[in-house]
mmCIF file of C-alpha atoms and ligand atoms in Angstrom:
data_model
loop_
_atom_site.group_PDB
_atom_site.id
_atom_site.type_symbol
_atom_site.label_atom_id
_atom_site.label_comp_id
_atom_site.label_asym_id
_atom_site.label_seq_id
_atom_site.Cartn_x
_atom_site.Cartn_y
_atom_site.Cartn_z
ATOM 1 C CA UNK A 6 7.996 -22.173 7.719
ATOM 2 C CA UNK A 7 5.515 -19.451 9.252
ATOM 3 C CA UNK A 8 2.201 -20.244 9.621
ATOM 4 C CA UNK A 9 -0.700 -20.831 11.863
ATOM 5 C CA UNK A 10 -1.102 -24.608 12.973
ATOM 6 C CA UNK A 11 1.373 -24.775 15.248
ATOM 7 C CA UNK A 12 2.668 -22.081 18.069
ATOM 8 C CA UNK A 13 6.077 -20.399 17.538
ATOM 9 C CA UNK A 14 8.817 -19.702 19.343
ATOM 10 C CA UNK A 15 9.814 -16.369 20.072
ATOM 11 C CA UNK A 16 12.626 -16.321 16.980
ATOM 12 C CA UNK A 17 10.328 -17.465 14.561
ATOM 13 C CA UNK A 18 8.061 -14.687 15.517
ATOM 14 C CA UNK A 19 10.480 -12.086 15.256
ATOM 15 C CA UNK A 20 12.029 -13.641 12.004
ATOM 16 C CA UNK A 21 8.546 -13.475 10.686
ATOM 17 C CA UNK A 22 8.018 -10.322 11.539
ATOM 18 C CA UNK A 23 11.353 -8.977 9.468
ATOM 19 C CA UNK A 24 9.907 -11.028 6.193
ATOM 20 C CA UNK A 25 6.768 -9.261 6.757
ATOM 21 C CA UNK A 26 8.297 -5.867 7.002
ATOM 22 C CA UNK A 27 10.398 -6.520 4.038
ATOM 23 C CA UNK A 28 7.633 -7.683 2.134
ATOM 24 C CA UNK A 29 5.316 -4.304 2.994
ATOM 25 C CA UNK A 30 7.497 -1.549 3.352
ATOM 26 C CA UNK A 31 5.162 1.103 2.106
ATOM 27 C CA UNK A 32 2.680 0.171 4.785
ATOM 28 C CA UNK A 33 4.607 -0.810 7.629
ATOM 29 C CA UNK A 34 6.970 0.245 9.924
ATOM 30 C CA UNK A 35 8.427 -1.534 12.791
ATOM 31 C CA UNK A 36 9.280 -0.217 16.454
ATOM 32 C CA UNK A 37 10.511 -1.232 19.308
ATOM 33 C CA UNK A 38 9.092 -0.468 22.668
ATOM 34 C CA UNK A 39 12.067 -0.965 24.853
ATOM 35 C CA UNK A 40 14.260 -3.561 26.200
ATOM 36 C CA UNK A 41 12.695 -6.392 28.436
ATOM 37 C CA UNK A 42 14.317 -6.926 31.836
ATOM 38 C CA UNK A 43 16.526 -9.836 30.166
ATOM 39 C CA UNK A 44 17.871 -7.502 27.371
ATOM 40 C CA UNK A 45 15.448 -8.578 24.731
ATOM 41 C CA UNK A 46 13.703 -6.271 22.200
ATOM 42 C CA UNK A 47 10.115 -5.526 22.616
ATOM 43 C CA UNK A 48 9.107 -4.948 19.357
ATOM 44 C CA UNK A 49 5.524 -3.255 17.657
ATOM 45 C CA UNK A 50 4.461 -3.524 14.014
ATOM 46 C CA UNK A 51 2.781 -0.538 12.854
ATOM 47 C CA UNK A 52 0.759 -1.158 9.595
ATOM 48 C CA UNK A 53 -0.898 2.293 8.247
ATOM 49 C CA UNK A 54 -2.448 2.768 5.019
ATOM 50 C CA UNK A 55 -3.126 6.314 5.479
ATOM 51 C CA UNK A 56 -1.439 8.392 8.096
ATOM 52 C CA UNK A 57 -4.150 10.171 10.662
ATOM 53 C CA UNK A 58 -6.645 7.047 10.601
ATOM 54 C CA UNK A 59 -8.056 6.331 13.811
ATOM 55 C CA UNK A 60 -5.601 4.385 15.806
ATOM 56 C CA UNK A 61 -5.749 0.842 17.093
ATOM 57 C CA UNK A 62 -3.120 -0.606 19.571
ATOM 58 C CA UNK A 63 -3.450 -4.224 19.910
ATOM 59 C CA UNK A 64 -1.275 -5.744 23.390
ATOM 60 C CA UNK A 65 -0.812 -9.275 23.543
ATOM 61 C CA UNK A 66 0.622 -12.137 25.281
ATOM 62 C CA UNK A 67 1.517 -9.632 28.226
ATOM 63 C CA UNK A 68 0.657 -12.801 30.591
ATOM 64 C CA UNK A 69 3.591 -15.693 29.322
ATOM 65 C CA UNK A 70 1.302 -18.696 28.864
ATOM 66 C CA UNK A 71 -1.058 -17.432 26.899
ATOM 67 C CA UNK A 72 0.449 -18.550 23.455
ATOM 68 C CA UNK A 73 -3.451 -18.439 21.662
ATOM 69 C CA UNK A 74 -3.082 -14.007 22.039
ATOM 70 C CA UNK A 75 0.199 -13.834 20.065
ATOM 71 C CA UNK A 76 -0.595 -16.733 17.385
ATOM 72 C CA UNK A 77 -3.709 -14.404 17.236
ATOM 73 C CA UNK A 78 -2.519 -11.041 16.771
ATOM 74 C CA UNK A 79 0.073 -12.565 14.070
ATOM 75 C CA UNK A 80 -2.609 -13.797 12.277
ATOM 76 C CA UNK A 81 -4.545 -10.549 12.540
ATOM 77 C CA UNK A 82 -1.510 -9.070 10.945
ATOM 78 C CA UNK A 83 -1.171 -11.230 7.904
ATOM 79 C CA UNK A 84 -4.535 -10.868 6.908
ATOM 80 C CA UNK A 85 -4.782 -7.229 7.270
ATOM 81 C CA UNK A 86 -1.942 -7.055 5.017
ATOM 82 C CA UNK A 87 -2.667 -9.817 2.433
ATOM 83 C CA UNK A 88 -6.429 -10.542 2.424
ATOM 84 C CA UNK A 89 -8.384 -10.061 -0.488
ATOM 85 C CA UNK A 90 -11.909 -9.429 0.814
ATOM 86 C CA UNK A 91 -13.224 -6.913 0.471
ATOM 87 C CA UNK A 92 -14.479 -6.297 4.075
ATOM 88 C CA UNK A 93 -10.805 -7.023 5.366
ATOM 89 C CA UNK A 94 -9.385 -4.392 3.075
ATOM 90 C CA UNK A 95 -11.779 -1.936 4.089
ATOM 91 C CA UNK A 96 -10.691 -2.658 7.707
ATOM 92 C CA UNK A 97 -7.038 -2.618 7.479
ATOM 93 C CA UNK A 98 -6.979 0.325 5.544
ATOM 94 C CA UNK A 99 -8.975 2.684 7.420
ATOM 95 C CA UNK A 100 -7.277 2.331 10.842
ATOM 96 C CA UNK A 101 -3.645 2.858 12.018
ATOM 97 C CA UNK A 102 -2.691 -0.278 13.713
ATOM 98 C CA UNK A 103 -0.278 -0.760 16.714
ATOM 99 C CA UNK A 104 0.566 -4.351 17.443
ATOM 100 C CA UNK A 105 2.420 -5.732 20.083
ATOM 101 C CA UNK A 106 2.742 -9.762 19.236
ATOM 102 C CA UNK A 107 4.568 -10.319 22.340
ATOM 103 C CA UNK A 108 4.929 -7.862 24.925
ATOM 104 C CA UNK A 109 5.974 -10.619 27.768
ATOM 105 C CA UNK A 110 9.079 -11.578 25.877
ATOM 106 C CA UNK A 111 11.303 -13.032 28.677
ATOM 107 C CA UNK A 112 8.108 -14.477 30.184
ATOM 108 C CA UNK A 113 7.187 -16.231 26.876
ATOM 109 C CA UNK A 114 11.258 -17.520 26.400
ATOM 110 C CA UNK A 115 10.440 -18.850 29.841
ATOM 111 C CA UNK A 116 7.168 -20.951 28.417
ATOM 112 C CA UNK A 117 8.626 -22.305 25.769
ATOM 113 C CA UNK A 118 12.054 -23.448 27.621
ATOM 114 C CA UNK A 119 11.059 -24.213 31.026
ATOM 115 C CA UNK A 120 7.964 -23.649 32.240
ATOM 116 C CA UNK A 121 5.030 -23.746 29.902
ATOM 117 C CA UNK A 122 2.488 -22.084 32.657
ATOM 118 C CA UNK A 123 4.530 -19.601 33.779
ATOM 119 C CA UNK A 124 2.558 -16.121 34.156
ATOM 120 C CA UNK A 125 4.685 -13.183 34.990
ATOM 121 C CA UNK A 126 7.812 -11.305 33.885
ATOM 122 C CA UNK A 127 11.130 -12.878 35.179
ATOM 123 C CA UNK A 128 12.931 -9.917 36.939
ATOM 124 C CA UNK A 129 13.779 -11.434 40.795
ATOM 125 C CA UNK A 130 12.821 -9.521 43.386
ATOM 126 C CA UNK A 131 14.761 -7.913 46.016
ATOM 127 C CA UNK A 132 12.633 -9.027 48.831
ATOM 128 C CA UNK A 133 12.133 -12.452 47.673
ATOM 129 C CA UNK A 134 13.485 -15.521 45.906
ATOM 130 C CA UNK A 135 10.322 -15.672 44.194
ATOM 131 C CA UNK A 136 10.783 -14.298 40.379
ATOM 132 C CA UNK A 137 8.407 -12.016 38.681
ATOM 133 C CA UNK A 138 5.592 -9.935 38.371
ATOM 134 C CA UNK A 139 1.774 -9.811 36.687
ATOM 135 C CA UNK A 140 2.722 -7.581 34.472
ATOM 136 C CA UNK A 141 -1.254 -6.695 33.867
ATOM 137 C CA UNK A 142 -1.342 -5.682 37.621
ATOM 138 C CA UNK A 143 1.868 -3.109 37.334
ATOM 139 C CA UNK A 144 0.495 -0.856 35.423
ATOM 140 C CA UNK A 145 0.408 2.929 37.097
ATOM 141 C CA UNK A 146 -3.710 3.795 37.936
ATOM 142 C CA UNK A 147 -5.286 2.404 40.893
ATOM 143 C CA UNK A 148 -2.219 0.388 42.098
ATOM 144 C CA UNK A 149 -2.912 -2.142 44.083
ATOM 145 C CA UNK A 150 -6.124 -0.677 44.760
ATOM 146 C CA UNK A 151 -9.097 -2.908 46.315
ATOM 147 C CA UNK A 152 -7.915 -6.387 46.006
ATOM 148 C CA UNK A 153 -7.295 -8.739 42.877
ATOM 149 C CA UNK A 154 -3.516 -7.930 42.913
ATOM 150 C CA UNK A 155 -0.997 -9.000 45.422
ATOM 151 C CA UNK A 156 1.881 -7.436 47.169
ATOM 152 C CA UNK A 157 3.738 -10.961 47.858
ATOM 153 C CA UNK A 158 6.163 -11.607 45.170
ATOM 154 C CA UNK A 159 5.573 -15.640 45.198
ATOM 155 C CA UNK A 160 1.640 -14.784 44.123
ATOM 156 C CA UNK A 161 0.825 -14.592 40.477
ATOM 157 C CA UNK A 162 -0.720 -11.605 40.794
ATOM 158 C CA UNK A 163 2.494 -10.109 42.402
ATOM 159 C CA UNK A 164 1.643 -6.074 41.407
ATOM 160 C CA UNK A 165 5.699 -5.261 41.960
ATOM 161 C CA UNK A 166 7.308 -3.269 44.174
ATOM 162 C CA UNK A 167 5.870 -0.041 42.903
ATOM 163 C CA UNK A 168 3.667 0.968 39.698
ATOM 164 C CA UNK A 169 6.034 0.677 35.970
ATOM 165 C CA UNK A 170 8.867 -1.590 38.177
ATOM 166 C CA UNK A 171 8.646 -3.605 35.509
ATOM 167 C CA UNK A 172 10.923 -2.423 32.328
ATOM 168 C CA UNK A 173 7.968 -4.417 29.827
ATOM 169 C CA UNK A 174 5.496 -2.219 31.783
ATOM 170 C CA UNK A 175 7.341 0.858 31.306
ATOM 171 C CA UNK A 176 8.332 0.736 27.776
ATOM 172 C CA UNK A 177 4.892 0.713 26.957
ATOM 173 C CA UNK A 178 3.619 3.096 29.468
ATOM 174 C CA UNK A 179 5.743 5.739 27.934
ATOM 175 C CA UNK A 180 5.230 4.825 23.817
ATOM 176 C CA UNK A 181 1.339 4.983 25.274
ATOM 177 C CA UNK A 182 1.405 8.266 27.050
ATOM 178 C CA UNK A 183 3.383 9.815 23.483
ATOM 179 C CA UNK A 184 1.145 8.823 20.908
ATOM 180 C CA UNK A 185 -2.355 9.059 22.963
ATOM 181 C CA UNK A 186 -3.500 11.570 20.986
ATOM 182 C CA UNK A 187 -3.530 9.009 17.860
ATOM 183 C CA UNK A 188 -4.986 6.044 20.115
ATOM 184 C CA UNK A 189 -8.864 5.442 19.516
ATOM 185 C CA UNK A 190 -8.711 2.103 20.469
ATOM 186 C CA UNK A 191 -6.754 -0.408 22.823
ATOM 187 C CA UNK A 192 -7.758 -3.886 23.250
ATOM 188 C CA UNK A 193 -5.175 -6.217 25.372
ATOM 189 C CA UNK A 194 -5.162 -9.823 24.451
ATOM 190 C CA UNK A 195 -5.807 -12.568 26.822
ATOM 191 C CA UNK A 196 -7.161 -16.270 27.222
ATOM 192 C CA UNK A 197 -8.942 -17.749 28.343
ATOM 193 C CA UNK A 198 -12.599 -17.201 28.904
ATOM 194 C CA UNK A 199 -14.273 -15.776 26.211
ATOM 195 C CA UNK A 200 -15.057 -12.525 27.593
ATOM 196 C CA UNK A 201 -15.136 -9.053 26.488
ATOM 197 C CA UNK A 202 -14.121 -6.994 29.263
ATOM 198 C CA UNK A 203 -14.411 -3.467 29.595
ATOM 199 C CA UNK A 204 -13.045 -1.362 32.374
ATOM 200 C CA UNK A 205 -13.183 -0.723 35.217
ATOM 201 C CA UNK A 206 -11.145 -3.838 37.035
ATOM 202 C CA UNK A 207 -10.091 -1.414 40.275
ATOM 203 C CA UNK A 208 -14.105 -1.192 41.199
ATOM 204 C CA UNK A 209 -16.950 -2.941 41.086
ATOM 205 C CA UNK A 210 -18.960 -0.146 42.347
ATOM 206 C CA UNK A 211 -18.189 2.088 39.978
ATOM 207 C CA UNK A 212 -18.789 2.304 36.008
ATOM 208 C CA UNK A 213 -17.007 4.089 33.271
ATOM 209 C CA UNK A 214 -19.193 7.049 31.688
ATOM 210 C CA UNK A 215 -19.662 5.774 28.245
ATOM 211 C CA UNK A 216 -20.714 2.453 30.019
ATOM 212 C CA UNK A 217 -23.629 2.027 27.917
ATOM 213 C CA UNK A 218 -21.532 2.548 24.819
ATOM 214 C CA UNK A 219 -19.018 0.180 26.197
ATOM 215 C CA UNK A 220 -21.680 -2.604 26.374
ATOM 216 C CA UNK A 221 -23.205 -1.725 23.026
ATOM 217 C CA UNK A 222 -20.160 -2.278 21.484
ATOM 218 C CA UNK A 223 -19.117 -5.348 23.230
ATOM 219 C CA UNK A 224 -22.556 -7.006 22.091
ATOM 220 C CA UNK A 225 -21.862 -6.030 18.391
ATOM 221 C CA UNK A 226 -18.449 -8.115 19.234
ATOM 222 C CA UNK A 227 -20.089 -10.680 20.610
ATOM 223 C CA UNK A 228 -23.142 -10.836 18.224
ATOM 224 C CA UNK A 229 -20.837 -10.486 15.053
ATOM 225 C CA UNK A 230 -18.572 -13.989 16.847
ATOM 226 C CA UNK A 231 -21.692 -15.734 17.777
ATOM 227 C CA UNK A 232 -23.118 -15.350 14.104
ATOM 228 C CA UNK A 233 -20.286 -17.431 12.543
ATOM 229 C CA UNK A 234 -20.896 -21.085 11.736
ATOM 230 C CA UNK A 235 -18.408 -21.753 14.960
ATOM 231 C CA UNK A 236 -21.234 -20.078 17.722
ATOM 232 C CA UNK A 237 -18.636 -19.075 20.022
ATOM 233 C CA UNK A 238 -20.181 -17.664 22.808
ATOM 234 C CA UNK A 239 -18.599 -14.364 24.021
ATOM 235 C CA UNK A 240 -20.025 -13.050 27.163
ATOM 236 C CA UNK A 241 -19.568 -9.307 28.046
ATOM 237 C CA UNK A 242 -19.711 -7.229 31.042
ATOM 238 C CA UNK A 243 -16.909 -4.639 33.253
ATOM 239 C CA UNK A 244 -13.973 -6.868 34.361
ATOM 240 C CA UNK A 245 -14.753 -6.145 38.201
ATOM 241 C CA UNK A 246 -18.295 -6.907 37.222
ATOM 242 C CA UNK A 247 -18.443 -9.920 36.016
ATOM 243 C CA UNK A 248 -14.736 -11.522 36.681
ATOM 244 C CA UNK A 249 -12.813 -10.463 39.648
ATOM 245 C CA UNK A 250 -11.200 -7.224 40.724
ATOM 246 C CA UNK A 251 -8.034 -6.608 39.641
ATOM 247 C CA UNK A 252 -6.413 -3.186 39.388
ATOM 248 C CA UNK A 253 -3.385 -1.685 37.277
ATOM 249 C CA UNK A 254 -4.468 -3.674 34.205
ATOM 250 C CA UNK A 255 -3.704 -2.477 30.403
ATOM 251 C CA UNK A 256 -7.363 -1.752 29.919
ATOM 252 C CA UNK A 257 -8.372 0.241 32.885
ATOM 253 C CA UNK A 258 -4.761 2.222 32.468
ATOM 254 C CA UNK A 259 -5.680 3.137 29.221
ATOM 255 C CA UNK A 260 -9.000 3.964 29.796
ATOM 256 C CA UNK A 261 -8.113 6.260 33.064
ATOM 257 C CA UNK A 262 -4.718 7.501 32.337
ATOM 258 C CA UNK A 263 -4.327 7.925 28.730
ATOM 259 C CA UNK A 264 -8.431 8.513 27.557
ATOM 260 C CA UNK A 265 -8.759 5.569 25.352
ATOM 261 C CA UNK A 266 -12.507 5.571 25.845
ATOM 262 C CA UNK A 267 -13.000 2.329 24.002
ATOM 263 C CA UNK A 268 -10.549 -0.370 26.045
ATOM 264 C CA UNK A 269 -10.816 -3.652 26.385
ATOM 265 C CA UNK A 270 -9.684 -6.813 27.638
ATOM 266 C CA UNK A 271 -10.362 -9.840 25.751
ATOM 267 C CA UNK A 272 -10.377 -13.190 26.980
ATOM 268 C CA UNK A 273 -9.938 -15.484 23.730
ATOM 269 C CA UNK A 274 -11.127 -19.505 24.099
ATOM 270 C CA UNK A 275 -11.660 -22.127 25.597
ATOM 271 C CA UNK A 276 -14.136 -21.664 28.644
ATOM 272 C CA UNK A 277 -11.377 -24.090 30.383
ATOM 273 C CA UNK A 278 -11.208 -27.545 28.505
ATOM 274 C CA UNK A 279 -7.765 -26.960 27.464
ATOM 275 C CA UNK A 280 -7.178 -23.282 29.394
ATOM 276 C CA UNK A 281 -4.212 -22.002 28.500
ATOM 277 C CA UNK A 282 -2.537 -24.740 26.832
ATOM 278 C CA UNK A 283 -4.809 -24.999 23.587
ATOM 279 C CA UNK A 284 -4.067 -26.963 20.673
ATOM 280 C CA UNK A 285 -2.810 -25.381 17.848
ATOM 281 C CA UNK A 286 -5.668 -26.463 15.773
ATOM 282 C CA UNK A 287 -7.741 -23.550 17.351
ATOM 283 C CA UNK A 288 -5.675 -21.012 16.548
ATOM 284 C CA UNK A 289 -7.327 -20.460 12.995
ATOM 285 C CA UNK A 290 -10.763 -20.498 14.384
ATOM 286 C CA UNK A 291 -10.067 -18.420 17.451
ATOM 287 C CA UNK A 292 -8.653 -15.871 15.021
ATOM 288 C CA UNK A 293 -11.200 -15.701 12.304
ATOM 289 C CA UNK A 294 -13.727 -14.977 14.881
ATOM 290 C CA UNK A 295 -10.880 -12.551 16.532
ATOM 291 C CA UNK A 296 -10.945 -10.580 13.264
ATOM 292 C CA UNK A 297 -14.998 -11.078 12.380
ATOM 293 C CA UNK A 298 -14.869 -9.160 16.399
ATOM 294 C CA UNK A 299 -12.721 -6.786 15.715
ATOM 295 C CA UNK A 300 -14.996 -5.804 12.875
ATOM 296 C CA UNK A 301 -18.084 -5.039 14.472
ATOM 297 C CA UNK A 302 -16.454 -3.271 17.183
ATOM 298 C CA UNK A 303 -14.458 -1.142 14.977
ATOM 299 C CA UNK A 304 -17.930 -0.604 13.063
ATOM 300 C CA UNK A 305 -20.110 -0.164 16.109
ATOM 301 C CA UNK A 306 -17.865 2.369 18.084
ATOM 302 C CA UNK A 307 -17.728 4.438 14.721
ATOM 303 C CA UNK A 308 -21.726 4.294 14.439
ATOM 304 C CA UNK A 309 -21.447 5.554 18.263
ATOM 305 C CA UNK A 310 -19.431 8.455 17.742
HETATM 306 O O1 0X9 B 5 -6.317 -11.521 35.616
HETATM 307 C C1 0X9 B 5 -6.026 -10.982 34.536
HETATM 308 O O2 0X9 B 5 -5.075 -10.239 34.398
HETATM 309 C C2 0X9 B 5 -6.907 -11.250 33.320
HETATM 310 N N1 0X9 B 5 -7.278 -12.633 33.244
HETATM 311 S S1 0X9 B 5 -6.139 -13.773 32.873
HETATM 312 O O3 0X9 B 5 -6.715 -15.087 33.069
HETATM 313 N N2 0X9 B 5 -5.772 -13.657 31.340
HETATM 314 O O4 0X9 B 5 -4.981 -13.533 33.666
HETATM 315 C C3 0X9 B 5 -8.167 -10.432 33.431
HETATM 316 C C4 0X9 B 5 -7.974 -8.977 33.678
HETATM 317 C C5 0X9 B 5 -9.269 -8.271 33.638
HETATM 318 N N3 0X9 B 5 -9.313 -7.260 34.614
HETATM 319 C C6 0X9 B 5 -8.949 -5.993 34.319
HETATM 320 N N4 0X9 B 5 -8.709 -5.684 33.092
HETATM 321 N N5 0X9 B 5 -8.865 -5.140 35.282
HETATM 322 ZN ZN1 ZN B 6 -3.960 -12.936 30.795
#
């Protein structure tokens, strides 16, 4: 059965997914994004308990290995559907949420079959025997701009051939750049760090406008985590600032191109005891402070206007 001490597969997710849509139909609604470059579906779960709420788009596991971002954002989904708290309800209710579980799907196949580390997507490249591209470098604003992405296709942060070459990449590109106007929100999941980035990745010279807003409500993220019995520390900052360039990410594409003035990348745990390959028995803890997060940013960015 479904649940949350151990990681799943990417047919258990999506068999999960069609009990959960069965089991809410009023409030939810499936998509799909597209096709992947191996022919799977790419599929969203849209929960919405009042059409015209301010919209929330959740990406995750867009980087294969990172299994802790989709056993997250699955967990995120059960409990804004079935919690009883009070807090929780209020949450789920007053927001329009767009999920992606798994956005990497042949990439995350690839990790469970083959290659538990691998990174990218697996299209080949014409110009290479090397397979695949960061898919959180191909996105189309400030392509390979300034370092932190790569134009050799046997790097791992191999940008592609041009910006959208990848059909992931695309897909959600385009189901972005149609339903901006409904997007408040767009945080792309990641591990690991424990960081709350904010754009800009192209620059590290250069800050967004509502910086200051930005930071405010990263610390109420951050502050809200911290305060749980766990102390996870969560440190904040731009993603140029304090990680490492990188341009055509999710976060600084939405923030540019599509005016999603509250964007974010988060890095979930560890700080690099287990990296990418944590247990299972964090996945509960890393998403009750996820959701405790999510909170106080939701409630912090409404305070700020
Ligand atoms: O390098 C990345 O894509 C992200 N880190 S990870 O270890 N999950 O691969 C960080 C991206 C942050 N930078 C931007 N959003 N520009
Ligand atoms: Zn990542």
């Amino acid at each position: 059965t479904f649940g949350w001490t151990r990681y799943h597969n990417l047919t258990e997710i999506d068999a999960w997914l069609d009990t959960i849509l069965a089991n809410h139909p009023e409030v939810t609604m499936g998509f799909v994004l597209g096709q992947s470059y191996e022919g799977r579906d790419i599929r969203g779960l849209r929960i919405s308990y009042k059409w015209g709420n301010p919209g929330v788009f959740i990406e995750s596991n867009i980087h294969a290995r990172e299994w802790i971002t989709s056993a997250t954002a699955t967990w995120l989904i059960n409990e804004l559907l079935t919690s009883k708290d009070e807090s929780v309800r209020e949450l789920a209710e007053s927001h329009d949420w767009y999920i992606i579980p798994v956005l990497n799907v042949d990439g995350f196949v690839y990790t469970h079959e083959t290659d538990r580390l691998w990174r990218k997507t697996r299209q080949p490249s014409l110009i290479s025997d090397c397979i695949g591209v960061d898919a959180n470098r191909n996105f189309d604003s400030h392509w390979m701009e300034n370092g932190g992405a790569s134009s050799d296709p046997c790097d791992e942060t191999y940008a592609g051939p041009y910006p959208l070459s990848e059909p992931e990449i695309k897909a959600m590109s385009d189901f972005i750049s149609i339903l901006k106007h409904k997007m408040n929100v767009m945080l792309a999941f990641h591990s690991y760090s424990q960081l709350l980035l904010s754009p800009y990745g192209h620059t590290a010279e250069e800050f967004p406008d509502n910086y200051n807003d930005l930071m405010l409500v990263a610390k109420a993220y951050s502050d809200a985590v911290n305060g749980l019995p766990y102390g996870t520390i969560y440190k904040y900052g731009s993603s140029a600032g304090i990680l490492y360039p990188a341009s055509g990410a999710t976060n600084d594409w939405a923030y540019n191109e599509q005016d999603i003035k509250i964007s974010y990348t988060i890095e979930f745990r560890d700080t690099g005891n287990f990296g990418f390959v944590l247990p299972a028995a964090f996945i509960k803890p890393n998403a009750e402070e996820t959701l405790i997060g999510i909170m106080a940013l939701l409630a912090e960015s409404k305070r700020l206007g």
